[in-house]
Coordinates of C-alpha atoms in Angstrom, one line a residue:
M1 CA -86.5 -27.4 -130.6
K2 CA -89.9 -28.9 -131.5
A3 CA -91.2 -28.2 -128.0
I4 CA -89.9 -24.6 -128.1
I5 CA -91.7 -23.9 -131.2
S6 CA -94.9 -25.8 -130.5
S7 CA -95.0 -23.6 -127.2
T8 CA -94.8 -20.5 -129.0
G9 CA -97.7 -21.2 -131.4
F10 CA -95.6 -21.7 -134.4
S11 CA -95.5 -24.4 -136.7
S12 CA -92.2 -25.2 -138.6
Q13 CA -94.1 -24.5 -142.0
N14 CA -95.2 -21.2 -140.8
V15 CA -91.4 -20.5 -139.8
Y16 CA -90.2 -21.7 -143.2
L17 CA -93.1 -19.6 -145.0
T18 CA -92.0 -16.7 -143.0
I19 CA -88.3 -16.9 -143.6
M20 CA -89.0 -17.2 -147.3
R21 CA -91.4 -14.4 -147.3
Y22 CA -88.7 -11.8 -145.8
F23 CA -85.6 -13.4 -147.3
P24 CA -83.8 -10.6 -149.6
W25 CA -84.3 -12.5 -152.7
L26 CA -83.5 -9.6 -155.3
T27 CA -80.4 -8.5 -153.6
T28 CA -79.1 -12.3 -153.8
L29 CA -80.3 -12.0 -157.5
V30 CA -78.1 -9.1 -158.0
V31 CA -75.0 -9.9 -156.0
F32 CA -74.6 -13.5 -157.0
P33 CA -73.2 -13.4 -160.4
I34 CA -70.5 -11.2 -159.6
F35 CA -69.7 -12.9 -156.4
A36 CA -69.8 -16.2 -158.1
G37 CA -67.6 -14.8 -160.9
S38 CA -64.9 -13.2 -158.6
L39 CA -64.1 -16.7 -157.3
T40 CA -62.8 -17.8 -160.6
F41 CA -59.5 -15.7 -159.6
F42 CA -59.0 -18.3 -156.9
F43 CA -59.3 -21.0 -159.2
P44 CA -56.0 -23.1 -160.1
H45 CA -55.6 -22.7 -163.7
K46 CA -56.4 -26.1 -165.4
G47 CA -57.5 -24.7 -168.8
N48 CA -60.6 -23.0 -170.2
K49 CA -63.0 -25.8 -169.9
I50 CA -63.4 -25.2 -166.1
Y51 CA -64.3 -21.5 -166.6
R52 CA -66.8 -22.3 -169.3
W53 CA -68.7 -24.8 -167.2
Y54 CA -68.6 -22.9 -164.2
T55 CA -69.7 -19.7 -165.9
L56 CA -72.8 -21.8 -167.6
C57 CA -73.7 -23.3 -164.5
I58 CA -73.7 -19.8 -162.7
C59 CA -76.2 -18.4 -165.3
L60 CA -78.2 -21.5 -165.2
L61 CA -78.8 -21.4 -161.4
E62 CA -79.2 -17.5 -161.5
L63 CA -82.0 -17.9 -164.1
I64 CA -83.5 -21.1 -162.4
L65 CA -83.3 -18.9 -159.1
A66 CA -84.9 -16.2 -160.8
A67 CA -87.9 -18.2 -162.1
Y68 CA -88.4 -20.2 -158.6
V69 CA -88.6 -16.5 -157.1
F70 CA -91.1 -15.0 -159.5
G71 CA -93.0 -18.2 -159.8
Y72 CA -93.8 -18.5 -155.9
H73 CA -93.3 -15.2 -154.6
F74 CA -94.7 -12.8 -157.5
Q75 CA -98.3 -12.3 -157.5
F76 CA -99.1 -11.3 -161.3
D77 CA -102.8 -9.8 -160.4
K78 CA -101.0 -6.9 -158.3
K79 CA -100.2 -3.7 -160.1
L80 CA -97.5 -2.2 -157.4
M81 CA -93.9 -3.0 -156.8
Q82 CA -93.3 -6.5 -155.3
L83 CA -90.6 -8.1 -153.2
K84 CA -89.6 -4.7 -152.1
E85 CA -86.5 -4.2 -150.4
D86 CA -84.9 -1.3 -148.7
F87 CA -81.8 -1.2 -146.8
Q88 CA -80.0 1.9 -145.4
W89 CA -76.7 2.0 -147.6
I90 CA -75.0 5.1 -146.9
D91 CA -76.3 6.9 -143.3
V92 CA -74.3 10.1 -143.9
F93 CA -76.2 10.9 -147.3
D94 CA -79.3 8.9 -146.4
F95 CA -78.8 6.8 -149.6
H96 CA -80.9 3.4 -149.7
W97 CA -80.6 0.1 -151.5
R98 CA -84.3 -0.3 -152.8
L99 CA -85.0 -3.3 -154.8
G100 CA -88.3 -4.4 -156.4
V101 CA -90.0 -6.2 -159.0
D102 CA -93.3 -5.5 -160.9
G103 CA -94.7 -6.3 -164.5
L104 CA -92.6 -3.8 -166.3
S105 CA -89.4 -5.2 -165.1
I106 CA -90.0 -9.1 -164.8
G107 CA -89.8 -9.7 -168.7
P108 CA -86.6 -7.8 -169.3
I109 CA -85.0 -9.7 -166.1
L110 CA -86.1 -13.0 -167.5
L111 CA -84.9 -12.0 -171.0
T112 CA -81.5 -11.2 -169.2
G113 CA -80.9 -14.3 -167.5
F114 CA -81.9 -16.2 -170.6
I115 CA -79.7 -14.3 -173.2
T116 CA -76.6 -14.2 -170.9
T117 CA -77.0 -18.1 -170.2
L118 CA -76.5 -18.6 -174.0
A119 CA -74.4 -16.1 -174.2
S120 CA -71.8 -17.8 -172.2
L121 CA -72.3 -20.8 -174.3
A122 CA -71.4 -18.8 -177.3
A123 CA -68.3 -17.6 -175.6
W124 CA -66.8 -21.1 -175.4
P125 CA -64.6 -20.6 -178.4
V126 CA -62.8 -17.6 -176.2
T127 CA -59.7 -19.1 -175.2
R128 CA -57.3 -16.0 -174.5
N129 CA -57.6 -14.8 -170.9
S130 CA -60.9 -16.6 -170.8
Q131 CA -61.1 -16.3 -166.9
L132 CA -61.4 -12.5 -167.1
F133 CA -63.7 -12.7 -170.0
Y134 CA -66.2 -14.8 -168.0
F135 CA -65.8 -12.7 -165.0
L136 CA -66.6 -9.7 -166.9
M137 CA -69.4 -11.3 -168.3
L138 CA -71.0 -12.3 -165.0
A139 CA -70.1 -8.8 -163.7
M140 CA -72.3 -7.3 -166.5
Y141 CA -75.1 -9.8 -165.5
S142 CA -75.4 -8.3 -162.2
G143 CA -75.3 -4.7 -163.3
Q144 CA -78.1 -5.4 -165.9
I145 CA -80.6 -7.2 -163.4
G146 CA -79.4 -4.8 -160.6
L147 CA -80.9 -2.1 -163.0
F148 CA -84.1 -3.5 -163.6
F149 CA -84.6 -4.3 -160.0
S150 CA -83.9 -0.6 -158.8
K151 CA -86.5 1.3 -157.7
D152 CA -84.2 4.0 -156.4
L153 CA -82.8 6.7 -158.7
L154 CA -79.1 6.4 -157.4
L155 CA -79.0 2.8 -157.6
F156 CA -80.4 2.8 -161.1
F157 CA -77.7 5.5 -161.9
I158 CA -75.0 3.4 -160.3
M159 CA -76.1 0.1 -162.0
W160 CA -76.2 2.1 -165.3
E161 CA -72.8 3.0 -165.2
F162 CA -71.5 -0.3 -163.5
E163 CA -72.2 -2.2 -166.6
L164 CA -70.4 0.0 -168.9
I165 CA -66.9 -0.9 -167.4
P166 CA -67.4 -4.9 -168.2
V167 CA -68.7 -3.8 -171.8
Y168 CA -66.0 -1.5 -172.5
L169 CA -63.2 -4.2 -171.3
L170 CA -64.9 -7.0 -173.5
L171 CA -64.8 -4.8 -176.5
S172 CA -61.2 -3.4 -176.3
M173 CA -59.7 -6.9 -175.4
W174 CA -61.7 -9.2 -177.3
G175 CA -62.9 -7.3 -180.2
G176 CA -61.5 -6.8 -183.7
K177 CA -58.8 -4.9 -185.4
K178 CA -60.6 -1.4 -184.8
R179 CA -61.5 -2.5 -181.3
L180 CA -60.0 0.1 -179.4
Y181 CA -61.6 2.8 -181.4
S182 CA -65.0 1.2 -181.0
A183 CA -64.7 0.8 -177.4
T184 CA -63.4 4.6 -177.0
K185 CA -66.3 5.6 -179.2
F186 CA -68.9 3.7 -177.0
I187 CA -67.5 5.0 -173.5
L188 CA -67.9 8.4 -174.8
Y189 CA -71.2 8.3 -176.0
T190 CA -72.4 6.5 -172.9
A191 CA -70.4 8.3 -170.4
G192 CA -71.4 11.6 -172.2
G193 CA -75.0 10.4 -171.9
S194 CA -74.8 9.6 -168.1
I195 CA -73.8 13.3 -167.4
F196 CA -77.6 14.2 -168.3
L197 CA -78.9 11.3 -166.6
L198 CA -76.9 12.1 -163.4
I199 CA -78.3 15.9 -163.9
G200 CA -81.8 14.8 -164.1
I201 CA -81.5 12.3 -161.3
L202 CA -80.2 15.0 -158.9
G203 CA -82.7 17.9 -160.2
M204 CA -85.5 15.4 -159.6
S205 CA -84.4 14.4 -156.2
L206 CA -83.5 17.7 -154.7
Y207 CA -86.8 19.5 -156.0
A208 CA -88.9 17.0 -154.0
S209 CA -91.8 18.4 -151.9
N210 CA -90.6 17.8 -148.1
K211 CA -87.1 16.5 -148.1
P212 CA -84.5 15.0 -151.2
T213 CA -85.8 11.7 -152.0
L214 CA -84.7 9.1 -154.6
D215 CA -87.5 6.7 -154.1
F216 CA -89.5 5.7 -157.1
E217 CA -92.6 5.4 -155.2
G218 CA -91.8 9.0 -153.5
L219 CA -91.4 10.7 -157.1
M220 CA -94.5 9.3 -158.6
N221 CA -96.7 11.3 -156.4
Q222 CA -94.2 14.5 -157.1
S223 CA -95.4 17.4 -159.5
Y224 CA -93.2 19.8 -161.3
P225 CA -93.6 23.1 -162.9
I226 CA -93.9 22.2 -166.6
F227 CA -90.7 24.0 -167.7
L228 CA -88.6 22.1 -165.1
E229 CA -90.0 18.7 -165.9
I230 CA -89.1 19.2 -169.6
I231 CA -85.7 20.0 -168.7
F232 CA -85.5 16.8 -166.3
Y233 CA -87.3 14.8 -169.5
I234 CA -84.6 15.9 -172.1
G235 CA -81.6 15.2 -169.6
F236 CA -83.3 11.7 -169.4
L237 CA -84.1 11.2 -173.0
I238 CA -80.6 12.1 -174.2
A239 CA -78.9 9.0 -172.0
Y240 CA -81.9 6.7 -173.1
A241 CA -81.6 7.7 -176.7
I242 CA -77.9 6.9 -176.6
K243 CA -78.6 3.4 -175.5
L244 CA -81.6 2.5 -177.2
P245 CA -80.5 4.1 -179.6
I246 CA -82.3 6.9 -181.2
I247 CA -81.0 8.6 -184.3
P248 CA -78.6 10.7 -184.4
L249 CA -77.2 9.3 -181.5
H250 CA -76.9 5.8 -182.8
T251 CA -73.4 5.7 -184.6
W252 CA -71.7 4.0 -181.7
L253 CA -73.8 0.9 -182.1
P254 CA -72.5 -0.3 -185.8
D255 CA -69.0 0.2 -184.6
T256 CA -69.4 -1.7 -181.6
H257 CA -71.1 -4.6 -183.2
G258 CA -68.8 -4.5 -185.9
E259 CA -65.7 -5.2 -183.6
A260 CA -67.1 -6.9 -180.5
H261 CA -67.2 -10.8 -180.2
Y262 CA -70.3 -12.3 -181.2
S263 CA -71.1 -13.4 -177.8
T264 CA -70.5 -9.8 -176.4
C265 CA -73.0 -8.6 -179.5
M266 CA -75.5 -11.0 -178.3
L267 CA -75.4 -9.2 -174.8
L268 CA -75.6 -5.8 -176.3
A269 CA -78.3 -6.4 -178.8
G270 CA -80.2 -8.7 -176.5
I271 CA -79.8 -6.9 -173.2
L272 CA -78.2 -3.4 -173.1
L273 CA -80.1 -1.7 -176.1
K274 CA -83.4 -2.6 -173.9
M275 CA -81.9 -0.9 -171.0
G276 CA -82.6 2.5 -172.7
A277 CA -86.2 1.8 -173.6
Y278 CA -86.9 0.3 -170.1
G279 CA -85.4 3.6 -168.6
L280 CA -87.8 5.6 -171.2
I281 CA -90.8 3.9 -169.7
R282 CA -89.8 3.6 -166.0
I283 CA -88.8 7.1 -165.6
N284 CA -89.7 9.4 -168.6
M285 CA -93.1 8.1 -168.9
E286 CA -94.2 7.1 -165.5
L287 CA -92.3 9.9 -163.2
L288 CA -92.8 12.8 -166.1
P289 CA -96.1 12.2 -167.5
H290 CA -96.8 15.8 -168.7
A291 CA -93.4 16.1 -170.4
H292 CA -93.9 12.9 -172.1
S293 CA -97.4 14.0 -173.2
I294 CA -95.6 16.7 -175.1
F295 CA -92.6 15.1 -176.4
S296 CA -94.4 12.1 -177.4
P297 CA -95.3 13.4 -181.0
W298 CA -91.6 13.9 -181.8
L299 CA -90.9 10.1 -180.4
V300 CA -93.6 8.8 -183.3
I301 CA -91.8 11.3 -185.8
I302 CA -88.4 10.1 -184.8
G303 CA -89.2 6.5 -184.5
T304 CA -90.8 6.6 -187.9
I305 CA -87.9 8.3 -189.7
Q306 CA -85.5 5.9 -187.9
I307 CA -87.4 2.8 -189.4
I308 CA -87.2 3.8 -192.9
Y309 CA -83.0 5.3 -192.0
G310 CA -82.1 2.0 -190.2
A311 CA -83.7 -0.3 -193.2
S312 CA -82.4 2.1 -195.9
T313 CA -78.6 2.3 -194.4
S314 CA -78.5 -1.5 -193.7
L315 CA -79.3 -2.5 -197.5
G316 CA -76.3 -0.2 -198.4
Q317 CA -74.1 -1.9 -195.8
R318 CA -70.9 -4.4 -197.2
N319 CA -70.1 -5.5 -193.6
L320 CA -72.2 -8.5 -192.4
K321 CA -72.3 -7.4 -188.9
K322 CA -73.1 -3.7 -189.8
R323 CA -75.7 -4.9 -191.5
I324 CA -77.7 -6.8 -188.5
A325 CA -76.5 -3.8 -186.7
Y326 CA -78.4 -1.1 -188.6
S327 CA -81.4 -3.7 -188.6
S328 CA -81.4 -3.4 -185.2
V329 CA -81.5 0.6 -185.2
S330 CA -84.5 0.1 -187.5
H331 CA -86.4 -2.2 -185.2
M332 CA -85.9 0.2 -182.4
G333 CA -87.6 2.6 -184.1
F334 CA -91.0 0.6 -183.4
I335 CA -90.4 0.9 -179.8
A336 CA -90.2 4.7 -179.9
I337 CA -93.2 4.7 -181.8
G338 CA -95.1 2.3 -179.0
I339 CA -94.1 4.4 -176.3
G340 CA -95.1 7.7 -178.2
S341 CA -98.3 6.4 -179.0
I342 CA -99.5 6.6 -175.0
T343 CA -102.1 3.8 -175.8
D344 CA -102.5 0.4 -174.1
M345 CA -101.7 -1.5 -177.3
G346 CA -98.7 0.8 -178.4
L347 CA -97.0 0.5 -175.1
N348 CA -97.7 -3.2 -174.9
G349 CA -96.4 -3.4 -178.1
A350 CA -93.2 -1.6 -177.3
I351 CA -92.9 -3.8 -174.4
F352 CA -93.0 -6.9 -176.4
Q353 CA -91.0 -5.7 -179.2
M354 CA -88.2 -5.2 -176.5
L355 CA -88.5 -8.9 -175.7
S356 CA -88.7 -10.3 -179.3
H357 CA -85.8 -8.2 -180.7
G358 CA -84.0 -9.4 -177.8
F359 CA -84.3 -12.7 -179.0
I360 CA -84.0 -12.3 -182.9
G361 CA -81.2 -9.8 -182.4
A362 CA -79.0 -12.1 -179.9
A363 CA -79.8 -15.0 -182.5
L364 CA -78.7 -13.3 -185.7
F365 CA -75.4 -11.7 -184.2
F366 CA -74.7 -15.1 -183.0
L367 CA -75.2 -16.8 -186.4
V368 CA -73.4 -13.8 -188.1
G369 CA -70.4 -14.6 -185.7
T370 CA -70.1 -18.3 -186.3
C371 CA -70.3 -18.0 -189.9
C372 CA -67.7 -15.2 -190.0
D373 CA -65.5 -17.6 -187.8
R374 CA -65.7 -20.3 -190.3
I375 CA -65.2 -18.5 -193.7
R376 CA -63.2 -15.8 -192.1
L377 CA -65.0 -13.0 -194.1
V378 CA -67.2 -10.1 -193.5
Y379 CA -67.6 -8.5 -196.6
L380 CA -70.8 -9.6 -198.4
E381 CA -69.2 -9.5 -202.1
E382 CA -66.6 -11.9 -201.0
M383 CA -69.1 -14.3 -199.9
G384 CA -71.5 -16.6 -202.0
G385 CA -72.6 -20.4 -202.4
I386 CA -71.9 -21.0 -198.8
S387 CA -75.1 -23.0 -198.4
I388 CA -73.5 -25.7 -200.4
S389 CA -71.2 -26.6 -197.4
M390 CA -73.2 -25.1 -194.7
S391 CA -76.6 -26.2 -195.0
K392 CA -77.5 -26.1 -191.4
I393 CA -76.5 -22.7 -190.9
F394 CA -78.1 -21.8 -193.9
S395 CA -81.4 -23.0 -192.9
L396 CA -80.8 -21.5 -189.4
F397 CA -80.0 -17.9 -190.8
S398 CA -83.0 -18.2 -193.1
S399 CA -85.2 -19.2 -190.0
F400 CA -84.2 -16.2 -188.0
S401 CA -84.2 -13.7 -190.9
M402 CA -88.0 -14.6 -191.6
A403 CA -88.5 -13.8 -187.8
S404 CA -86.6 -10.5 -188.2
L405 CA -88.8 -9.4 -191.0
A406 CA -91.9 -10.2 -188.8
L407 CA -93.6 -13.1 -190.4
P408 CA -97.2 -13.9 -189.1
G409 CA -96.8 -16.8 -186.2
I410 CA -93.7 -15.2 -184.8
S411 CA -93.2 -12.6 -182.2
G412 CA -91.9 -9.8 -184.2
F413 CA -95.3 -9.8 -186.3
I414 CA -97.2 -9.6 -183.0
A415 CA -95.4 -6.6 -181.7
E416 CA -95.3 -4.5 -185.0
F417 CA -99.0 -5.5 -185.2
L418 CA -99.7 -4.2 -182.0
I419 CA -97.5 -0.9 -182.4
F420 CA -99.7 -0.4 -185.6
L421 CA -103.0 -0.6 -183.6
G422 CA -101.7 1.4 -180.8
L423 CA -100.9 4.3 -183.2
I424 CA -104.0 4.1 -185.1
T425 CA -106.3 3.9 -182.0
S426 CA -104.2 6.7 -180.4
Q427 CA -106.6 9.9 -179.6
K428 CA -103.5 11.9 -179.4
Y429 CA -103.0 12.3 -183.3
L430 CA -105.1 13.7 -185.9
L431 CA -106.5 11.3 -188.9
M432 CA -104.1 12.7 -191.5
A433 CA -101.0 12.5 -189.3
K434 CA -101.7 9.1 -188.5
I435 CA -101.9 8.1 -191.9
I436 CA -98.9 9.5 -193.1
I437 CA -97.0 7.8 -190.1
I438 CA -98.3 4.5 -191.0
F439 CA -97.7 4.8 -194.9
V440 CA -94.0 5.7 -194.0
M441 CA -93.8 2.9 -191.7
A442 CA -95.1 0.8 -194.3
I443 CA -92.2 1.6 -196.5
G444 CA -89.6 0.7 -193.8
I445 CA -91.6 -2.8 -193.4
I446 CA -91.2 -3.2 -197.2
L447 CA -87.4 -2.4 -197.0
T448 CA -86.7 -4.9 -194.3
P449 CA -87.1 -8.0 -196.6
I450 CA -85.4 -6.3 -199.1
Y451 CA -82.2 -6.1 -197.3
L452 CA -82.4 -9.4 -195.5
L453 CA -83.1 -11.4 -198.4
S454 CA -80.6 -9.5 -200.4
M455 CA -78.1 -10.6 -197.5
L456 CA -79.0 -14.4 -197.7
R457 CA -78.5 -14.2 -201.3
Q458 CA -75.3 -12.8 -201.4
M459 CA -74.1 -14.8 -198.6
F460 CA -75.6 -18.4 -199.6
Y461 CA -76.4 -18.5 -203.0
G462 CA -74.3 -18.0 -206.4
Y463 CA -70.7 -19.0 -206.4
K464 CA -67.9 -18.1 -204.3
F465 CA -65.1 -15.6 -205.9
F466 CA -62.3 -17.5 -207.1
H467 CA -59.8 -14.9 -205.2
V468 CA -61.0 -16.9 -201.9
S469 CA -58.5 -19.6 -201.1
E470 CA -60.0 -22.7 -200.1
R471 CA -57.9 -23.0 -196.8
N472 CA -59.4 -19.7 -195.7
F473 CA -62.9 -20.8 -196.8
F474 CA -65.4 -22.8 -194.8
V475 CA -64.1 -25.3 -192.5
S476 CA -67.4 -27.2 -191.1
D477 CA -71.0 -26.8 -190.8
S478 CA -72.7 -26.0 -187.6
G479 CA -72.1 -28.3 -184.8
S480 CA -74.2 -29.5 -181.8
R481 CA -73.5 -26.5 -179.6
E482 CA -74.6 -24.2 -182.2
L483 CA -77.7 -26.0 -183.1
F484 CA -78.7 -26.3 -179.4
L485 CA -78.1 -22.4 -178.9
S486 CA -80.0 -21.4 -182.0
I487 CA -83.0 -24.0 -181.2
C488 CA -83.1 -22.5 -177.4
L489 CA -83.5 -19.0 -179.1
F490 CA -86.1 -20.1 -181.8
L491 CA -88.7 -21.6 -179.2
P492 CA -89.3 -18.5 -177.3
I493 CA -89.5 -16.4 -180.6
I494 CA -92.2 -18.9 -181.9
G495 CA -93.6 -19.5 -178.5
I496 CA -94.4 -15.9 -177.8
G497 CA -95.5 -15.4 -181.2
I498 CA -98.2 -18.3 -181.1
Y499 CA -99.2 -17.3 -177.5
P500 CA -98.2 -13.9 -176.6
D501 CA -100.3 -13.8 -173.5
F502 CA -97.9 -15.0 -171.6
V503 CA -96.1 -11.8 -171.9
F504 CA -99.0 -9.8 -171.9
S505 CA -100.0 -11.4 -168.5
L506 CA -96.7 -9.8 -166.8
S507 CA -97.2 -6.4 -168.4
I508 CA -101.1 -5.5 -169.1
E509 CA -101.7 -4.6 -165.2
K510 CA -98.6 -2.1 -165.0
V511 CA -99.2 -0.6 -168.5
Q512 CA -102.8 0.1 -167.3
T513 CA -101.5 2.0 -164.4
I514 CA -98.8 4.1 -166.3
L515 CA -101.6 5.1 -168.7
S516 CA -103.8 6.2 -165.7
N517 CA -101.4 9.2 -165.5
Y518 CA -102.5 10.7 -168.8
Y519 CA -105.4 12.6 -170.1
I520 CA -105.4 12.7 -174.0
G521 CA -108.2 15.2 -175.1

């Protein structure tokens, strides 16, 4: 064998490098979680422990593999799609399996792997039908990273729809008392938005110059009549506004978070909401620049209103889970403003906020879930004095609440500060308009510590009400699993807050490429 290789002029090292270069890494990353998850149905039933460890190992292996692929096969100084894979899928309709990765998608992909791994660890208390639970979690994992890898509109739509099924089942089978109502509301909203997404995809592909195409790269150079581009933009915007969410299409979110198991909430807040922001940048901003330039002021206005609305509504919530859910609605307003600013700093801030809120939102929902499981209460007026017996959870809750209100040195501060600067330096808006918007945003930022500190006061300070019986109240403080998971979430929040260049090195080249399509004057 060595003689054959040497006679042909190839060394074993060159053969290895060639195989590694052309290996379908992205397809492997997409297919592996759901394939590995389906194997659990062939396991002999020996309790929940085997499913827990198996799922955790699969998530860790997937995350390590993704880190290896991006570390050794991705060139960060290139602006174009890399590791591209293009396979003929359905010959009759000329559908392709097109995958690729660039600076915009690499951050959400790593975030997905990290949050899903920790969510699988958070789901260990789930004992009822855990085999199916963990399979759905891995299937959702495949759908989400498949969407971030997609460079084909049809594949993007399929992945967008595919991850809805696991979410619906996780809500309807492992939720609270109103789980069926919440799951039905979620599927009606998201499936309704998907109709507009599909119409926009079909319209863009059929209007292509030479022949119908669904390839992102082919559609980047496509021009449309302005009226038609606006119609496409509105269709995509409705779908993404539901998922992000943007008011008034946000009402599914508090109900869903209020009823879902906290490991599912981690996936929803940490990843699913970011899919809407990613689609808004990837398709609306990159493929429909003229329409985005027209609609960007409306995104800024709605985002500003959303910051105030989410913060003020959160302050009035009695349900602890819904208070955190409305805080997510408020923080998503910053992403809308950053995308609407059409500036380098604003768009980088929006991408940074996607990742920052992914960590902070997942952490808050995890702590809310573990806390409510222990005290068996969800209404704030029934709580009080919990810090006496749950000092570790109190410390963790306080730390992540400080992160959520964007203290300096934490990731949220960098994101919101960049979005502020992006709006201030934008040449698209008049000075008076920018002053008014920034003033309103500042009010929302003031409301954020009010509802967070009020929540901490009601939960952890004072005295618990006498009608709460001792046997139903807290049993124990945070265990080693909860501490480990919380520390794992807190480290990247501090890390990218102190050294934000780690995130900017991924996205800055792609952001400049996207903004090169815009001429503001």
